[in-house]
Tab-separated table of C-alpha atoms and ligand atoms in Angstrom:
chain	number	residue	atom	x	y	z
A	1	MET	CA	-5.976	-27.580	2.129
A	2	THR	CA	-3.437	-29.302	4.697
A	3	VAL	CA	-5.203	-32.365	4.905
A	4	GLU	CA	-1.995	-34.046	4.698
A	5	ARG	CA	-1.793	-33.555	8.613
A	6	PHE	CA	-4.835	-35.955	9.034
A	7	SER	CA	-2.755	-38.662	10.055
A	8	PRO	CA	0.996	-37.590	9.440
A	9	LYS	CA	2.400	-41.399	10.122
A	10	GLN	CA	0.472	-42.767	7.126
A	11	THR	CA	1.681	-40.491	4.715
A	12	THR	CA	4.200	-39.146	2.586
A	13	THR	CA	4.469	-36.009	3.749
A	14	SER	CA	7.556	-34.729	4.941
A	15	ASP	CA	9.420	-34.127	7.629
A	16	ILE	CA	9.148	-30.024	6.944
A	17	PRO	CA	8.477	-29.786	10.725
A	18	VAL	CA	11.788	-28.193	11.621
A	19	LYS	CA	12.586	-28.474	15.220
A	20	THR	CA	15.921	-26.182	14.750
A	21	LEU	CA	16.973	-26.755	18.454
A	22	GLU	CA	18.937	-29.015	20.535
A	23	ALA	CA	18.043	-29.941	23.956
A	24	ASN	CA	20.633	-28.966	26.676
A	25	ARG	CA	20.427	-29.942	30.242
A	26	SER	CA	21.652	-27.054	31.689
A	27	PRO	CA	19.246	-23.909	31.816
A	28	ALA	CA	19.947	-21.001	29.914
A	29	PRO	CA	21.605	-17.522	31.492
A	30	ALA	CA	19.107	-14.948	30.734
A	31	SER	CA	20.999	-12.136	29.023
A	32	GLY	CA	21.521	-10.726	25.341
A	33	SER	CA	19.393	-10.933	22.507
A	34	ARG	CA	19.454	-14.615	21.244
A	35	ILE	CA	16.544	-16.336	20.074
A	36	GLY	CA	15.819	-20.146	19.728
A	37	PHE	CA	12.854	-20.913	17.236
A	38	VAL	CA	10.860	-24.401	16.850
A	39	SER	CA	8.705	-24.122	13.493
A	40	LEU	CA	6.297	-26.941	13.578
A	41	GLY	CA	3.218	-27.709	11.079
A	42	CYS	CA	3.188	-27.257	7.704
A	43	PRO	CA	5.214	-25.422	4.713
A	44	LYS	CA	2.503	-22.729	5.344
A	45	ASN	CA	3.788	-22.529	8.797
A	46	LEU	CA	7.181	-22.544	7.718
A	47	VAL	CA	6.907	-19.513	5.648
A	48	ASP	CA	5.293	-17.910	9.042
A	49	SER	CA	8.510	-18.660	10.675
A	50	GLU	CA	11.075	-17.282	8.034
A	51	ARG	CA	8.988	-13.866	8.131
A	52	ILE	CA	9.400	-13.713	12.181
A	53	LEU	CA	13.467	-14.734	12.231
A	54	THR	CA	13.738	-12.277	9.065
A	55	GLN	CA	12.111	-9.593	11.006
A	56	LEU	CA	14.044	-10.531	14.428
A	57	ARG	CA	17.509	-10.914	12.503
A	58	THR	CA	16.584	-7.367	10.888
A	59	GLU	CA	16.164	-6.139	14.414
A	60	GLY	CA	19.521	-7.504	15.405
A	61	TYR	CA	18.853	-10.349	17.262
A	62	ASP	CA	20.885	-13.512	16.873
A	63	VAL	CA	18.993	-16.716	16.160
A	64	VAL	CA	20.828	-19.908	17.864
A	65	PRO	CA	21.083	-23.537	17.515
A	66	THR	CA	20.039	-24.879	20.870
A	67	TYR	CA	18.141	-24.111	23.819
A	68	HIS	CA	21.052	-23.429	26.381
A	69	ASP	CA	22.537	-20.503	23.929
A	70	ALA	CA	19.304	-19.466	23.451
A	71	ASP	CA	17.366	-16.228	25.808
A	72	LEU	CA	14.059	-16.702	24.855
A	73	VAL	CA	12.836	-19.591	22.480
A	74	ILE	CA	9.786	-18.917	20.237
A	75	VAL	CA	7.717	-22.096	19.347
A	76	ASN	CA	5.653	-21.830	16.350
A	77	THR	CA	3.117	-24.384	16.666
A	78	CYS	CA	0.804	-26.771	14.632
A	79	GLY	CA	-2.963	-27.157	15.821
A	80	PHE	CA	-4.740	-28.970	13.082
A	81	ILE	CA	-4.805	-32.227	14.078
A	82	ASP	CA	-4.954	-33.670	17.765
A	83	SER	CA	-1.789	-35.276	17.444
A	84	ALA	CA	-0.409	-31.953	15.992
A	85	VAL	CA	-1.782	-30.323	19.437
A	86	GLU	CA	-0.247	-33.174	21.244
A	87	GLU	CA	3.107	-32.907	19.503
A	88	SER	CA	3.077	-28.940	19.948
A	89	LEU	CA	2.162	-29.007	23.603
A	90	ASP	CA	4.836	-31.032	23.637
A	91	THR	CA	7.445	-28.923	22.359
A	92	ILE	CA	6.402	-26.523	24.751
A	93	GLY	CA	6.812	-28.249	27.257
A	94	GLU	CA	10.235	-29.310	25.960
A	95	ALA	CA	11.448	-25.784	25.710
A	96	LEU	CA	10.479	-25.128	28.834
A	97	LYS	CA	12.280	-27.490	30.741
A	98	GLU	CA	15.208	-26.788	28.618
A	99	ASN	CA	15.284	-23.277	28.678
A	100	GLY	CA	12.336	-21.782	30.560
A	101	ARG	CA	11.601	-18.192	28.446
A	102	VAL	CA	9.050	-19.344	26.012
A	103	ILE	CA	6.724	-17.411	23.640
A	104	VAL	CA	4.330	-19.728	21.667
A	105	THR	CA	2.756	-18.415	18.245
A	106	GLY	CA	1.495	-20.306	15.264
A	107	CYS	CA	-2.331	-22.113	14.580
A	108	LEU	CA	-2.705	-23.408	18.344
A	109	GLY	CA	-2.143	-20.042	19.666
A	110	VAL	CA	-5.940	-19.422	19.154
A	111	LYS	CA	-6.484	-21.574	21.729
A	112	GLU	CA	-4.675	-19.727	24.612
A	113	ASP	CA	-6.624	-21.330	27.464
A	114	GLU	CA	-5.483	-24.724	26.147
A	115	ILE	CA	-2.126	-23.926	26.138
A	116	ARG	CA	-2.313	-22.013	29.821
A	117	GLU	CA	-4.013	-25.158	31.369
A	118	VAL	CA	-1.010	-27.389	30.258
A	119	HIS	CA	2.077	-24.499	29.937
A	120	PRO	CA	0.590	-21.742	32.494
A	121	ASN	CA	4.127	-20.192	32.180
A	122	VAL	CA	4.617	-19.626	29.117
A	123	LEU	CA	5.613	-15.618	28.791
A	124	ALA	CA	3.201	-14.944	26.067
A	125	ILE	CA	0.677	-16.397	23.295
A	126	THR	CA	0.153	-15.203	19.862
A	127	GLY	CA	-2.300	-16.603	17.004
A	128	PRO	CA	-0.884	-17.507	13.262
A	129	HIS	CA	0.471	-15.233	10.717
A	130	ALA	CA	0.513	-12.493	13.697
A	131	TYR	CA	4.039	-11.609	12.802
A	132	GLU	CA	4.056	-8.425	14.558
A	133	SER	CA	2.710	-9.595	17.773
A	134	VAL	CA	5.050	-12.081	18.362
A	135	VAL	CA	7.884	-9.505	17.464
A	136	GLU	CA	6.280	-7.108	19.915
A	137	GLN	CA	6.317	-10.009	22.664
A	138	VAL	CA	9.873	-10.559	22.029
A	139	HIS	CA	10.623	-6.822	22.312
A	140	GLU	CA	8.494	-6.885	25.626
A	141	HIS	CA	10.448	-10.087	27.293
A	142	LEU	CA	14.211	-9.652	25.120
A	143	PRO	CA	15.235	-5.754	24.789
A	144	MET	CA	15.929	-4.666	21.212
A	145	PRO	CA	19.883	-5.099	20.863
A	146	GLU	CA	21.664	-2.037	19.820
A	147	HIS	CA	23.059	-2.713	16.121
A	148	ASP	CA	23.876	-0.757	13.089
A	149	PRO	CA	21.734	0.105	10.933
A	150	PHE	CA	23.879	0.349	8.148
A	151	GLN	CA	25.385	-3.226	8.728
A	152	ASP	CA	23.498	-5.720	6.561
A	153	LEU	CA	22.214	-8.242	9.132
A	154	VAL	CA	19.819	-9.979	6.220
A	155	PRO	CA	20.157	-11.060	2.833
A	156	ASP	CA	17.396	-9.264	0.047
A	157	HIS	CA	15.330	-12.401	0.569
A	158	GLY	CA	14.911	-12.845	4.107
A	159	ILE	CA	15.922	-15.650	6.068
A	160	LYS	CA	14.958	-19.046	4.237
A	161	LEU	CA	14.820	-22.620	6.110
A	162	THR	CA	14.772	-24.194	2.945
A	163	PRO	CA	17.700	-25.386	0.929
A	164	ARG	CA	19.086	-22.899	-1.409
A	165	HIS	CA	17.883	-23.885	-4.570
A	166	PHE	CA	13.830	-24.156	-3.518
A	167	ALA	CA	11.693	-21.971	-1.679
A	168	TYR	CA	7.908	-21.878	-0.745
A	169	LEU	CA	5.947	-19.020	-1.747
A	170	LYS	CA	2.881	-17.928	-0.076
A	171	ILE	CA	0.132	-16.113	-2.121
A	172	SER	CA	-2.422	-15.843	0.492
A	173	GLU	CA	-3.456	-16.368	3.496
A	174	GLY	CA	-7.061	-18.146	5.450
A	175	CYS	CA	-9.602	-19.664	3.445
A	176	ASN	CA	-13.020	-18.893	2.453
A	177	HIS	CA	-13.967	-22.354	2.383
A	178	ARG	CA	-15.743	-24.326	4.891
A	179	CYS	CA	-14.759	-27.547	4.606
A	180	THR	CA	-16.678	-29.679	7.670
A	181	PHE	CA	-13.471	-31.921	8.527
A	182	CYS	CA	-11.357	-28.723	8.877
A	183	ILE	CA	-10.624	-25.830	11.299
A	184	ILE	CA	-8.318	-23.867	9.431
A	185	PRO	CA	-10.628	-20.906	8.476
A	186	SER	CA	-11.213	-20.569	12.260
A	187	MET	CA	-7.658	-20.570	13.367
A	188	ARG	CA	-6.325	-18.326	10.056
A	189	GLY	CA	-9.453	-16.396	9.284
A	190	ASP	CA	-10.830	-15.778	5.845
A	191	LEU	CA	-8.740	-15.284	2.226
A	192	ILE	CA	-6.669	-12.311	2.172
A	193	SER	CA	-4.433	-12.178	-1.076
A	194	ARG	CA	-0.970	-10.663	-1.071
A	195	PRO	CA	-0.850	-7.796	-3.312
A	196	MET	CA	0.592	-9.871	-6.924
A	197	GLY	CA	3.426	-7.035	-6.964
A	198	GLU	CA	4.578	-7.852	-3.674
A	199	ILE	CA	4.612	-11.613	-4.539
A	200	LEU	CA	6.448	-11.025	-7.680
A	201	ASP	CA	9.161	-8.963	-6.095
A	202	GLU	CA	9.731	-11.929	-3.811
A	203	ALA	CA	10.048	-14.256	-6.405
A	204	LYS	CA	12.705	-11.584	-8.326
A	205	ARG	CA	14.569	-11.761	-4.825
A	206	LEU	CA	14.615	-15.511	-4.399
A	207	LYS	CA	15.695	-16.071	-7.786
A	208	ALA	CA	18.654	-13.770	-7.357
A	209	ALA	CA	19.443	-15.608	-3.771
A	210	GLY	CA	19.951	-18.747	-6.160
A	211	VAL	CA	16.201	-20.048	-5.862
A	212	ASN	CA	15.289	-22.171	-8.663
A	213	GLU	CA	12.001	-23.585	-8.001
A	214	LEU	CA	9.072	-22.000	-6.563
A	215	LEU	CA	6.257	-24.029	-4.218
A	216	VAL	CA	3.630	-21.742	-4.606
A	217	ILE	CA	1.642	-22.242	-1.493
A	218	SER	CA	-1.534	-21.228	0.355
A	219	GLN	CA	-4.605	-22.641	1.989
A	220	ASP	CA	-6.402	-22.204	-1.043
A	221	THR	CA	-4.456	-21.318	-4.109
A	222	SER	CA	-6.960	-21.493	-6.759
A	223	ALA	CA	-8.910	-18.545	-5.031
A	224	TYR	CA	-6.118	-16.151	-5.122
A	225	GLY	CA	-7.554	-12.818	-5.945
A	226	VAL	CA	-11.269	-13.994	-5.247
A	227	ASP	CA	-11.070	-11.578	-1.893
A	228	VAL	CA	-10.091	-8.191	-3.700
A	229	LYS	CA	-12.197	-8.994	-6.350
A	230	HIS	CA	-9.444	-9.931	-8.798
A	231	ARG	CA	-8.635	-5.637	-8.927
A	232	THR	CA	-6.101	-4.613	-11.326
A	233	GLY	CA	-2.475	-4.359	-9.449
A	234	PHE	CA	0.718	-3.083	-10.534
A	235	TRP	CA	4.219	-4.769	-10.914
A	236	ASN	CA	7.246	-3.034	-12.900
A	237	GLY	CA	4.943	-0.166	-13.277
A	238	MET	CA	2.840	-2.544	-15.930
A	239	PRO	CA	-1.311	-3.380	-14.885
A	240	VAL	CA	-1.602	-6.942	-13.595
A	241	LYS	CA	-5.024	-8.414	-12.774
A	242	THR	CA	-5.033	-10.490	-9.338
A	243	ASN	CA	-5.729	-13.703	-10.339
A	244	LEU	CA	-4.107	-17.281	-10.204
A	245	GLN	CA	-3.567	-17.241	-14.119
A	246	THR	CA	-2.098	-13.919	-14.451
A	247	LEU	CA	0.491	-14.814	-11.379
A	248	CYS	CA	1.716	-17.978	-13.270
A	249	ASP	CA	1.917	-16.314	-16.390
A	250	LYS	CA	4.389	-13.665	-14.673
A	251	LEU	CA	6.112	-16.144	-12.314
A	252	GLY	CA	6.553	-18.528	-15.704
A	253	GLU	CA	8.638	-15.808	-16.934
A	254	LEU	CA	11.201	-15.739	-14.397
A	255	GLY	CA	12.872	-18.579	-15.603
A	256	MET	CA	12.641	-20.735	-12.574
A	257	TRP	CA	10.156	-23.827	-12.043
A	258	VAL	CA	7.200	-23.098	-10.695
A	259	ARG	CA	5.183	-25.812	-8.840
A	260	LEU	CA	1.431	-25.392	-7.701
A	261	HIS	CA	0.308	-26.567	-4.585
A	262	TYR	CA	-3.014	-26.808	-2.572
A	263	VAL	CA	-5.038	-26.177	-5.519
A	264	TYR	CA	-8.717	-26.629	-4.572
A	265	PRO	CA	-10.889	-27.759	-7.740
A	266	TYR	CA	-12.535	-25.084	-9.195
A	267	PRO	CA	-13.477	-25.089	-12.430
A	268	HIS	CA	-11.043	-22.217	-13.314
A	269	VAL	CA	-8.080	-24.537	-12.819
A	270	ASP	CA	-8.678	-25.558	-16.416
A	271	ASP	CA	-7.372	-22.449	-17.529
A	272	LEU	CA	-4.040	-23.062	-15.730
A	273	ILE	CA	-3.441	-26.713	-17.941
A	274	PRO	CA	-2.458	-24.698	-21.141
A	275	LEU	CA	0.161	-22.552	-19.465
A	276	MET	CA	1.528	-26.113	-17.902
A	277	ASN	CA	1.451	-27.440	-21.859
A	278	GLU	CA	3.825	-24.241	-22.949
A	279	GLY	CA	6.311	-25.021	-20.264
A	280	LYS	CA	5.400	-21.265	-18.559
A	281	ILE	CA	4.933	-23.565	-14.842
A	282	LEU	CA	5.267	-26.941	-14.218
A	283	PRO	CA	3.042	-29.385	-15.420
A	284	TYR	CA	2.190	-30.468	-11.777
A	285	LEU	CA	-0.892	-30.186	-10.240
A	286	ASP	CA	-1.354	-31.232	-6.426
A	287	ILE	CA	-4.976	-31.056	-6.055
A	288	PRO	CA	-6.815	-32.441	-2.805
A	289	LEU	CA	-9.917	-34.348	-4.152
A	290	GLN	CA	-11.241	-35.697	-0.692
A	291	HIS	CA	-13.601	-38.316	-2.215
A	292	ALA	CA	-15.283	-39.553	-5.383
A	293	SER	CA	-18.816	-39.970	-3.841
A	294	LYS	CA	-21.045	-37.098	-4.378
A	295	ARG	CA	-23.197	-37.589	-1.453
A	296	LEU	CA	-20.089	-37.702	0.251
A	297	LEU	CA	-18.143	-34.506	-1.174
A	298	LYS	CA	-21.364	-32.812	-0.607
A	299	LEU	CA	-21.183	-34.129	3.249
A	300	MET	CA	-17.507	-32.385	3.426
A	301	LYS	CA	-18.947	-29.302	1.597
A	302	ARG	CA	-16.457	-30.154	-0.944
A	303	PRO	CA	-17.405	-29.693	-5.027
A	304	GLY	CA	-17.038	-32.399	-7.822
A	305	SER	CA	-18.207	-36.151	-8.046
A	306	ALA	CA	-16.542	-38.867	-9.610
A	307	GLU	CA	-17.917	-38.741	-13.180
A	308	ARG	CA	-17.086	-34.822	-13.626
A	309	THR	CA	-13.810	-35.206	-12.034
A	310	LEU	CA	-12.701	-37.990	-14.032
A	311	GLU	CA	-13.874	-36.028	-17.573
A	312	ARG	CA	-11.736	-32.751	-16.277
A	313	ILE	CA	-8.825	-35.128	-15.765
A	314	ARG	CA	-9.131	-36.860	-19.119
A	315	LYS	CA	-9.132	-33.203	-20.916
A	316	TRP	CA	-6.437	-32.000	-18.722
A	317	ARG	CA	-4.352	-34.694	-20.318
A	318	GLU	CA	-5.166	-34.036	-23.562
A	319	ILE	CA	-4.137	-30.746	-23.348
A	320	CYS	CA	-1.308	-31.545	-21.685
A	321	PRO	CA	-0.030	-35.085	-21.705
A	322	GLN	CA	3.211	-34.392	-19.237
A	323	LEU	CA	0.568	-33.651	-16.298
A	324	ILE	CA	1.422	-34.931	-13.199
A	325	ILE	CA	-0.939	-34.789	-10.206
A	326	ARG	CA	-1.194	-35.073	-7.064
A	327	SER	CA	-3.980	-35.727	-4.493
A	328	THR	CA	-5.145	-36.522	-1.354
A	329	PHE	CA	-8.189	-38.446	0.076
A	330	ILE	CA	-10.114	-39.172	3.216
A	331	VAL	CA	-11.570	-42.707	3.983
A	332	GLY	CA	-13.917	-43.018	6.721
A	333	PHE	CA	-15.488	-39.901	6.738
A	334	PRO	CA	-18.633	-40.127	8.711
A	335	GLY	CA	-21.504	-42.243	6.867
A	336	GLU	CA	-18.983	-43.578	4.281
A	337	THR	CA	-20.516	-47.061	3.337
A	338	GLU	CA	-18.607	-49.743	1.488
A	339	GLU	CA	-20.768	-48.821	-1.386
A	340	GLU	CA	-19.256	-45.452	-1.404
A	341	PHE	CA	-15.908	-46.756	-0.569
A	342	GLU	CA	-15.701	-49.226	-3.597
A	343	GLU	CA	-16.556	-46.163	-5.485
A	344	LEU	CA	-13.234	-44.256	-4.441
A	345	LEU	CA	-11.252	-47.565	-5.139
A	346	GLN	CA	-13.040	-47.407	-8.799
A	347	PHE	CA	-12.322	-43.854	-9.389
A	348	LEU	CA	-8.676	-44.314	-8.207
A	349	ARG	CA	-8.526	-47.252	-10.977
A	350	ASP	CA	-9.905	-45.056	-13.462
A	351	ALA	CA	-8.019	-42.128	-12.473
A	352	ARG	CA	-4.491	-43.567	-12.329
A	353	LEU	CA	-3.303	-40.681	-10.400
A	354	ASP	CA	0.596	-39.937	-10.310
A	355	ARG	CA	0.820	-39.338	-6.500
A	356	VAL	CA	-1.718	-39.605	-3.986
A	357	GLY	CA	-1.901	-39.387	-0.022
A	358	ALA	CA	-4.727	-40.749	1.785
A	359	PHE	CA	-5.701	-40.457	5.863
A	360	ALA	CA	-8.319	-42.229	8.053
A	361	TYR	CA	-10.795	-39.782	8.785
A	362	SER	CA	-10.138	-38.801	12.265
A	363	PRO	CA	-12.058	-35.903	14.353
A	364	VAL	CA	-10.824	-32.385	14.815
A	365	GLU	CA	-12.050	-30.695	17.722
A	366	GLY	CA	-14.071	-27.876	16.889
A	367	ALA	CA	-14.856	-29.453	13.051
A	368	LYS	CA	-18.651	-29.658	11.905
A	369	ALA	CA	-17.850	-33.021	10.616
A	370	ASN	CA	-18.253	-34.344	14.390
A	371	GLU	CA	-21.660	-33.751	14.441
A	372	LEU	CA	-22.706	-36.107	11.388
A	373	PRO	CA	-24.238	-39.368	12.121
A	374	ASP	CA	-22.647	-42.873	11.827
A	375	PRO	CA	-19.592	-42.461	12.484
A	376	VAL	CA	-17.108	-45.417	10.835
A	377	PRO	CA	-15.632	-47.723	13.397
A	378	GLU	CA	-11.787	-47.231	13.537
A	379	ASP	CA	-11.092	-50.754	12.608
A	380	VAL	CA	-13.103	-50.398	9.431
A	381	LYS	CA	-11.332	-46.843	8.745
A	382	GLN	CA	-7.617	-48.686	9.092
A	383	GLN	CA	-8.933	-51.508	7.026
A	384	ARG	CA	-9.907	-49.117	4.278
A	385	LEU	CA	-7.337	-47.211	4.333
A	386	ALA	CA	-4.870	-50.603	4.128
A	387	ARG	CA	-7.167	-51.682	0.941
A	388	PHE	CA	-6.820	-47.394	-0.652
A	389	MET	CA	-2.731	-47.943	-0.139
A	390	GLU	CA	-2.531	-50.952	-1.847
A	391	VAL	CA	-4.744	-50.139	-5.147
A	392	GLN	CA	-3.068	-47.148	-5.074
A	393	GLY	CA	0.323	-48.667	-4.418
A	394	GLU	CA	-0.288	-51.056	-7.894
A	395	ILE	CA	-1.087	-47.625	-9.670
A	396	SER	CA	1.745	-45.588	-8.352
A	397	THR	CA	4.365	-48.163	-9.466
A	398	ALA	CA	2.798	-48.778	-12.729
A	399	ARG	CA	3.129	-44.893	-13.117
A	400	LEU	CA	6.635	-44.640	-12.206
A	401	GLU	CA	7.536	-47.764	-14.343
A	402	GLU	CA	6.088	-45.449	-17.175
A	403	ARG	CA	9.136	-43.175	-16.725
A	404	VAL	CA	11.617	-45.989	-17.156
A	405	GLY	CA	13.691	-45.565	-20.447
A	406	ASN	CA	12.877	-41.703	-20.710
A	407	GLU	CA	15.075	-39.147	-19.930
A	408	TYR	CA	14.558	-36.277	-17.664
A	409	GLN	CA	15.737	-33.152	-16.160
A	410	ILE	CA	17.053	-33.751	-12.659
A	411	VAL	CA	17.428	-30.978	-9.775
A	412	ILE	CA	20.006	-32.306	-7.550
A	413	ASP	CA	18.885	-32.425	-4.093
A	414	SER	CA	21.730	-33.606	-1.736
A	415	VAL	CA	25.061	-36.072	-2.252
A	416	ASP	CA	25.556	-38.663	0.285
A	417	SER	CA	27.757	-41.896	0.083
A	418	GLU	CA	25.766	-43.657	-2.352
A	419	GLY	CA	25.415	-40.656	-4.842
A	420	ALA	CA	23.204	-38.031	-6.047
A	421	VAL	CA	19.575	-37.615	-4.794
A	422	GLY	CA	17.324	-35.794	-7.046
A	423	ARG	CA	14.230	-35.012	-8.273
A	424	THR	CA	12.569	-34.532	-11.743
A	425	TYR	CA	9.398	-32.099	-12.445
A	426	ALA	CA	7.277	-34.526	-11.333
A	427	ASP	CA	8.293	-34.753	-7.841
A	428	ALA	CA	7.834	-31.968	-5.464
A	429	PRO	CA	10.252	-31.692	-2.775
A	430	GLU	CA	9.457	-33.493	0.665
A	431	VAL	CA	5.966	-34.925	-0.259
A	432	ASP	CA	7.117	-36.824	-3.462
A	433	GLY	CA	9.669	-39.577	-4.444
A	434	LEU	CA	13.009	-39.372	-5.302
A	435	VAL	CA	15.468	-39.952	-8.094
A	436	HIS	CA	18.604	-41.768	-7.118
A	437	LEU	CA	21.743	-41.317	-9.415
A	438	ASN	CA	24.111	-44.128	-7.246
A	439	GLY	CA	27.880	-43.330	-7.961
A	440	VAL	CA	27.308	-39.697	-9.037
A	441	TYR	CA	29.210	-37.737	-7.081
A	442	ASP	CA	30.488	-34.526	-9.191
A	443	VAL	CA	27.366	-32.663	-8.310
A	444	ALA	CA	26.040	-30.225	-5.850
A	445	PRO	CA	22.951	-29.737	-4.871
A	446	GLY	CA	20.780	-27.110	-6.750
A	447	GLN	CA	22.393	-28.199	-10.044
A	448	ARG	CA	20.350	-29.486	-12.830
A	449	VAL	CA	21.446	-32.784	-15.049
A	450	TRP	CA	19.939	-34.719	-17.805
A	451	ALA	CA	19.459	-38.529	-16.932
A	452	GLU	CA	17.607	-41.796	-17.980
A	453	VAL	CA	15.178	-43.342	-15.373
A	454	ILE	CA	16.439	-47.167	-15.391
A	455	HIS	CA	14.257	-48.829	-12.741
A	456	ALA	CA	11.664	-47.588	-10.482
A	457	ASN	CA	9.610	-48.924	-7.239
A	458	GLU	CA	6.461	-47.859	-5.656
A	459	HIS	CA	8.026	-44.291	-4.941
A	460	ASP	CA	11.486	-43.887	-6.268
A	461	VAL	CA	13.116	-43.915	-9.521
A	462	TRP	CA	17.125	-45.135	-10.444
A	463	ALA	CA	18.380	-43.325	-12.892
A	464	VAL	CA	21.908	-42.918	-14.902
A	465	LEU	CA	23.454	-39.743	-16.262
A	466	SER	CA	22.699	-39.001	-19.783
A	467	ASP	CA	25.960	-38.900	-22.197
A	468	GLU	CA	24.643	-35.211	-23.512
A	469	GLN	CA	24.692	-32.559	-20.775
A	470	ASP	CA	23.056	-29.167	-21.030
A	471	GLU	CA	26.479	-27.393	-20.504
A	472	GLU	CA	25.320	-24.180	-18.636
A	473	GLU	CA	23.455	-26.240	-16.364
A	474	ALA	CA	26.459	-28.859	-15.773
A	475	SER	CA	28.516	-26.107	-14.775
A	476	ALA	CA	26.019	-24.256	-12.455
B	1	SF4	S1	-11.497	-24.968	4.707
B	1	SF4	FE1	-10.307	-24.195	3.402
B	1	SF4	S2	-8.259	-24.910	4.499
B	1	SF4	FE2	-9.689	-26.209	5.236
B	1	SF4	S3	-9.539	-27.954	3.681
B	1	SF4	FE3	-11.112	-26.832	3.051
B	1	SF4	S4	-10.382	-25.592	1.374
B	1	SF4	FE4	-8.696	-26.432	2.753
């Protein structure tokens, strides 16, 4: 459910696209076994990049930070919306210009003709989550280096592109839904859930490596296990049922913050709320709702209606009052009337969601929604987007002001000249707001401290350290 990418310029979505290379004017000499890597797109693509890099490092390849130092460059592309395609094609062009030897992988890889039309000289093109194919192509164009297999080149948890204290944990690939605005299933295929034991082993390795926050991701997190009919798997010699509730339960036992992203609003999401209330996983739900109008949701091939969703949210909050809900919406979907848009605004006022991203609908090549009649004129879309953001801006400010006077545990992300910057359980890295601890320098990234919120604006809050600190965490 990566609708964040409908219109990246208008979202709070991060700069997760990681460009790991710097440009350099002079072409690189082709010798050795040094790989340059550029990762674009969403956190799911970032995890693919981590896997490819882990495999290549295991085989003895070096990963270098500039085009000039690399013997070959891999570009992991995004192809979800037109602006992402453009960015991917530009990046391939830059890599060709600066280095000359380029392998393309990722979502845009499924459109080989489109890439070759613009860049006929790329060495090879492979599709999304095709780890073996991209590694095979590297072998073909850059012979595997000789290295001592007993020398440990890669840490147990593999290569990570996130800071040491948090990590994305991808639990499945692909998606069985066919939302009419989305072409992800045609690029990434149907749902394939990873075995439970494999995911839990990875989570344990990440914890051992210093990670204390897991961000559970996939295209459709709540569908986990549907493709394998929730069969029984094994972990630590014990039978475990392949479903999201069991997975959350087991992840919760590892003693890390566990945060769920891209949760499609299936009815069984209700079963996760008690786990959040018990403190097993964070009371945080990233659940893209897309719209409130029943008719539009039907046209999008999505479930739900305003009344039903409001009723569910009310029940969730009753069970777990500290629950934070993040969601995303599309305005200006084909055929959206003023009345239906008003219905969406009223839903926002009633639901009072904590964090919201909104995107003006933009046609994605190959999406079914393009065939729908009555497209909304661009100026109307933009006006609706502005009206939407205004209403949500007031709600977000009010929700954050409710935090003033309360104490929270804060995980520190960075320390700069103004002080420390961190997040509470209510703020996911990259997409949500921050907690500013001005004047606090004596802390390190990953450390957790207690602080009282003293001020809030529409996105962020400011806090001061509490007198009492948890000794174990203060010394972490
Ligand atoms: S088709 Fe799947 S990936 Fe695309 S928006 Fe729908 S649920 Fe998300």
